[in-house]
Short mmCIF file of C-alpha atoms in Angstrom, two decimals:
data_model
loop_
_atom_site.label_atom_id
_atom_site.label_comp_id
_atom_site.label_asym_id
_atom_site.label_seq_id
_atom_site.Cartn_x
_atom_site.Cartn_y
_atom_site.Cartn_z
CA MET C 1301 -15.53 7.17 -9.97
CA LYS C 1302 -14.18 8.99 -7.70
CA ILE C 1303 -10.92 8.06 -5.76
CA LEU C 1304 -9.16 8.77 -2.51
CA ILE C 1305 -5.05 7.94 -2.80
CA THR C 1306 -2.45 7.91 0.12
CA GLY C 1307 0.33 7.71 -0.55
CA ALA C 1308 -0.14 9.25 -4.09
CA THR C 1309 3.24 10.68 -4.34
CA GLY C 1310 5.78 8.23 -3.61
CA PHE C 1311 6.77 5.22 -6.46
CA ILE C 1312 4.20 2.87 -6.50
CA GLY C 1313 1.49 5.55 -5.65
CA SER C 1314 2.07 7.66 -8.15
CA HIS C 1315 1.96 4.73 -10.50
CA LEU C 1316 -1.01 4.51 -9.02
CA ALA C 1317 -2.50 7.61 -9.51
CA GLU C 1318 -1.37 8.09 -13.10
CA SER C 1319 -2.92 4.53 -14.18
CA LEU C 1320 -6.38 6.00 -12.60
CA LEU C 1321 -6.53 8.83 -14.54
CA LYS C 1322 -6.22 6.91 -17.94
CA ASP C 1323 -9.06 5.23 -16.92
CA GLY C 1324 -11.49 8.72 -16.52
CA HIS C 1325 -11.70 8.45 -12.81
CA GLN C 1326 -11.11 11.65 -10.12
CA ILE C 1327 -8.67 11.39 -7.83
CA LYS C 1328 -8.19 13.48 -5.09
CA ALA C 1329 -4.92 12.60 -2.68
CA ILE C 1330 -4.14 12.59 0.48
CA VAL C 1331 -0.38 15.07 1.08
CA ARG C 1332 1.59 16.39 3.38
CA LYS C 1333 2.96 19.72 3.28
CA THR C 1334 6.43 18.38 3.07
CA SER C 1335 5.77 16.04 0.18
CA ASN C 1336 7.68 15.97 -2.35
CA LEU C 1337 4.83 16.19 -5.70
CA GLN C 1338 6.99 15.79 -8.20
CA TRP C 1339 5.24 13.13 -9.67
CA LEU C 1340 1.79 15.26 -9.32
CA LYS C 1341 2.33 18.79 -9.68
CA ASP C 1342 1.39 18.29 -13.53
CA LEU C 1343 -1.31 15.97 -13.30
CA PRO C 1344 -4.95 16.99 -12.71
CA ILE C 1345 -5.70 15.30 -9.09
CA GLU C 1346 -7.05 17.22 -6.45
CA LEU C 1347 -4.22 17.49 -3.15
CA ILE C 1348 -5.22 17.62 0.32
CA ASP C 1349 -3.28 18.86 3.45
CA VAL C 1350 -4.44 17.01 6.14
CA SER C 1351 -2.71 14.40 8.74
CA LEU C 1352 -4.15 10.27 8.60
CA ASN C 1353 -3.80 10.64 11.79
CA ASP C 1354 -6.67 13.21 12.48
CA ARG C 1355 -9.12 11.08 12.21
CA ASN C 1356 -11.70 14.00 12.74
CA ALA C 1357 -9.99 15.94 9.43
CA LEU C 1358 -10.45 12.38 7.50
CA GLU C 1359 -14.43 12.29 7.20
CA SER C 1360 -14.57 15.00 5.08
CA VAL C 1361 -12.32 13.32 2.82
CA VAL C 1362 -13.47 10.33 2.64
CA GLU C 1363 -17.42 11.40 2.22
CA GLY C 1364 -18.19 10.48 -1.52
CA ILE C 1365 -15.74 8.84 -2.86
CA ASP C 1366 -16.31 5.54 -4.21
CA TYR C 1367 -12.87 3.76 -3.64
CA ILE C 1368 -10.20 4.14 -1.51
CA TYR C 1369 -7.06 2.69 -2.38
CA HIS C 1370 -4.48 2.89 0.97
CA VAL C 1371 -0.61 2.89 -0.59
CA ALA C 1372 0.88 5.10 2.37
CA GLY C 1373 3.62 3.56 4.79
CA LEU C 1374 6.22 3.34 6.34
CA VAL C 1375 8.87 1.50 5.55
CA ALA C 1376 12.05 2.82 7.51
CA ALA C 1377 12.13 3.73 11.27
CA LYS C 1378 13.80 3.81 14.47
CA THR C 1379 11.34 2.71 16.78
CA TYR C 1380 8.50 0.06 16.68
CA ASP C 1381 5.73 2.50 17.80
CA GLU C 1382 7.07 4.63 14.94
CA PHE C 1383 6.08 1.92 12.31
CA LEU C 1384 2.74 1.25 14.39
CA LYS C 1385 1.71 5.14 13.76
CA ALA C 1386 2.30 5.22 10.32
CA ASN C 1387 1.23 1.42 8.65
CA ARG C 1388 -1.60 0.55 11.69
CA ASP C 1389 -2.79 3.94 13.40
CA THR C 1390 -3.47 6.00 9.45
CA THR C 1391 -5.66 2.61 8.83
CA LEU C 1392 -7.58 3.03 11.64
CA ASN C 1393 -8.15 6.14 10.88
CA LEU C 1394 -9.50 5.68 7.67
CA LEU C 1395 -11.82 3.19 7.94
CA GLN C 1396 -13.28 4.31 11.12
CA ALA C 1397 -13.71 7.70 9.31
CA SER C 1398 -15.32 5.58 6.22
CA LEU C 1399 -17.77 3.82 8.21
CA ASP C 1400 -18.55 6.99 9.98
CA ARG C 1401 -18.98 9.53 7.53
CA ASN C 1402 -19.59 7.17 4.18
CA PRO C 1403 -20.21 3.76 4.91
CA ASP C 1404 -21.41 2.74 0.88
CA ILE C 1405 -18.40 3.52 -0.03
CA LYS C 1406 -17.53 -0.02 -3.19
CA ARG C 1407 -13.98 -0.52 -1.57
CA PHE C 1408 -11.44 0.48 0.41
CA LEU C 1409 -8.37 -1.41 -0.69
CA LEU C 1410 -4.90 -1.81 1.37
CA VAL C 1411 -1.39 -1.79 0.19
CA SER C 1412 0.26 -4.49 2.85
CA SER C 1413 3.16 -5.98 2.50
CA GLN C 1414 4.43 -9.88 1.44
CA THR C 1415 6.77 -8.98 4.32
CA VAL C 1416 3.76 -9.57 6.69
CA ALA C 1417 4.02 -13.66 5.70
CA GLY C 1418 7.57 -14.21 5.70
CA PRO C 1419 9.63 -16.27 4.12
CA SER C 1420 8.54 -19.24 2.60
CA LYS C 1421 10.11 -22.48 3.70
CA SER C 1422 10.74 -23.05 0.28
CA LEU C 1423 10.43 -23.10 -3.80
CA ASP C 1424 7.58 -26.35 -4.22
CA LYS C 1425 5.52 -24.47 -1.23
CA PRO C 1426 5.42 -20.77 -1.46
CA LYS C 1427 3.43 -19.11 0.95
CA THR C 1428 -0.09 -17.90 0.81
CA GLU C 1429 -2.70 -15.84 2.36
CA ASP C 1430 -4.08 -19.01 4.31
CA ASP C 1431 -0.50 -19.48 5.98
CA ILE C 1432 0.14 -18.06 9.28
CA PRO C 1433 2.01 -14.68 9.22
CA GLU C 1434 5.09 -15.29 10.49
CA PRO C 1435 6.59 -11.71 9.73
CA LEU C 1436 10.83 -10.58 10.75
CA THR C 1437 10.89 -7.60 10.57
CA LYS C 1438 9.13 -4.53 12.54
CA TYR C 1439 8.29 -3.30 9.08
CA GLY C 1440 6.26 -6.56 8.62
CA LYS C 1441 4.96 -6.73 12.01
CA SER C 1442 3.32 -3.49 11.74
CA LYS C 1443 1.89 -3.86 8.88
CA LEU C 1444 0.60 -6.94 10.14
CA GLU C 1445 -1.09 -5.15 12.72
CA GLY C 1446 -2.43 -2.45 10.37
CA GLU C 1447 -4.51 -5.88 8.60
CA LYS C 1448 -5.45 -7.82 11.54
CA VAL C 1449 -7.07 -3.56 11.93
CA ALA C 1450 -8.49 -4.09 8.68
CA HIS C 1451 -10.53 -7.25 9.56
CA GLN C 1452 -12.05 -5.65 12.00
CA PHE C 1453 -14.01 -3.85 9.78
CA MET C 1454 -14.67 -6.65 7.24
CA ASP C 1455 -18.03 -7.49 8.52
CA LYS C 1456 -19.18 -3.35 8.42
CA LEU C 1457 -17.26 -2.79 4.36
CA PRO C 1458 -15.65 -3.98 1.97
CA ILE C 1459 -12.20 -4.38 1.76
CA THR C 1460 -9.41 -5.63 -0.42
CA ILE C 1461 -5.49 -6.66 0.95
CA VAL C 1462 -3.02 -6.96 -1.03
CA ARG C 1463 0.14 -8.08 -0.31
CA PRO C 1464 3.45 -7.08 -2.93
CA PRO C 1465 6.45 -8.30 -3.05
CA ALA C 1466 9.26 -6.42 -3.81
CA VAL C 1467 8.60 -3.79 -6.31
CA TYR C 1468 11.00 -2.72 -9.32
CA GLY C 1469 10.39 0.01 -12.09
CA PRO C 1470 10.23 3.83 -12.60
CA ARG C 1471 11.08 5.87 -9.61
CA ASP C 1472 11.96 2.65 -8.01
CA PRO C 1473 14.20 4.73 -4.75
CA ALA C 1474 15.92 1.59 -3.73
CA ILE C 1475 16.04 -2.04 -6.30
CA ARG C 1476 16.99 -0.07 -8.90
CA ASP C 1477 20.98 0.49 -7.16
CA ILE C 1478 20.95 -3.15 -7.16
CA PHE C 1479 20.37 -3.21 -10.95
CA LYS C 1480 22.66 -0.29 -11.89
CA ILE C 1481 25.57 -2.74 -9.27
CA ALA C 1482 24.47 -5.51 -11.29
CA ASN C 1483 24.81 -3.85 -15.34
CA LYS C 1484 28.63 -3.34 -14.15
CA GLY C 1485 28.62 -6.72 -13.55
CA LEU C 1486 28.88 -6.81 -9.84
CA ALA C 1487 27.02 -9.06 -7.77
CA THR C 1488 25.62 -8.71 -4.10
CA LEU C 1489 26.28 -12.25 -1.89
CA ILE C 1490 24.57 -13.12 0.46
CA GLY C 1491 25.89 -16.27 2.34
CA PHE C 1492 26.77 -19.10 0.59
CA ASN C 1493 23.07 -20.61 -0.56
CA ASN C 1494 21.23 -19.42 -3.04
CA LYS C 1495 18.93 -17.22 -2.49
CA TYR C 1496 15.30 -16.76 -3.79
CA VAL C 1497 13.32 -13.37 -4.22
CA SER C 1498 10.13 -12.32 -5.39
CA LEU C 1499 9.84 -8.85 -7.55
CA ILE C 1500 7.13 -7.35 -9.82
CA HIS C 1501 7.47 -4.58 -11.78
CA SER C 1502 5.51 -1.27 -10.54
CA SER C 1503 3.08 -1.74 -13.57
CA ASP C 1504 2.33 -5.48 -12.88
CA LEU C 1505 1.50 -4.34 -9.37
CA VAL C 1506 -0.34 -1.45 -10.36
CA ARG C 1507 -2.53 -3.32 -13.06
CA GLY C 1508 -3.15 -5.96 -10.15
CA ILE C 1509 -4.16 -3.67 -7.67
CA LYS C 1510 -7.04 -2.53 -8.97
CA LEU C 1511 -8.26 -5.66 -10.53
CA ALA C 1512 -7.93 -6.80 -6.83
CA ALA C 1513 -10.25 -3.24 -5.99
CA GLN C 1514 -12.82 -3.98 -8.79
CA SER C 1515 -13.05 -8.17 -8.38
CA ASP C 1516 -16.63 -9.24 -6.77
CA LYS C 1517 -14.41 -12.08 -5.63
CA SER C 1518 -11.52 -10.21 -3.64
CA VAL C 1519 -13.96 -8.32 -1.41
CA SER C 1520 -13.07 -10.83 2.38
#
């Protein structure tokens, strides 16, 4: 299959790209001039320097693609508008380009975030996709807006949305430091009550993302 990945230079995207290559697929990756290509430079991937904000340019990129994995997103920003531009508007641009130039695409998979759902009320009542989203952060709210955009295209394109929890594993830039601290016998304490968090290893997430994209049962 011909596959297009956004965010392939990042933590999750680079692992996804490697896994899809091992499966024998042809990979194209959208990158920027400022992207760090350390995880991709030795891989047989076609790198395309184009902005996700340039819808016209994206049309030629998505043409002939079988699967699009939209992994790219902004996790830290100074303003909510910056979050929306990266997490909502890029999704709209890719979906509109796909509809205009590649309406027969096999699947468009959007990697969202569990922050969209918001925290569960209790351990025995975990949040599900049927619950009303209650994001607490600007990041989570912007990812929800990206999901809303995707829902607007679901009657026209085969779309699947996945909401990963916190991810750890090789190349992890954030949670790794927490593990390092804990390994030294130190612990982070948040409040005085028990706290729980959902975690997934990068390899398990990549496997789940691929299964979600390939399964007929996951099309909304």
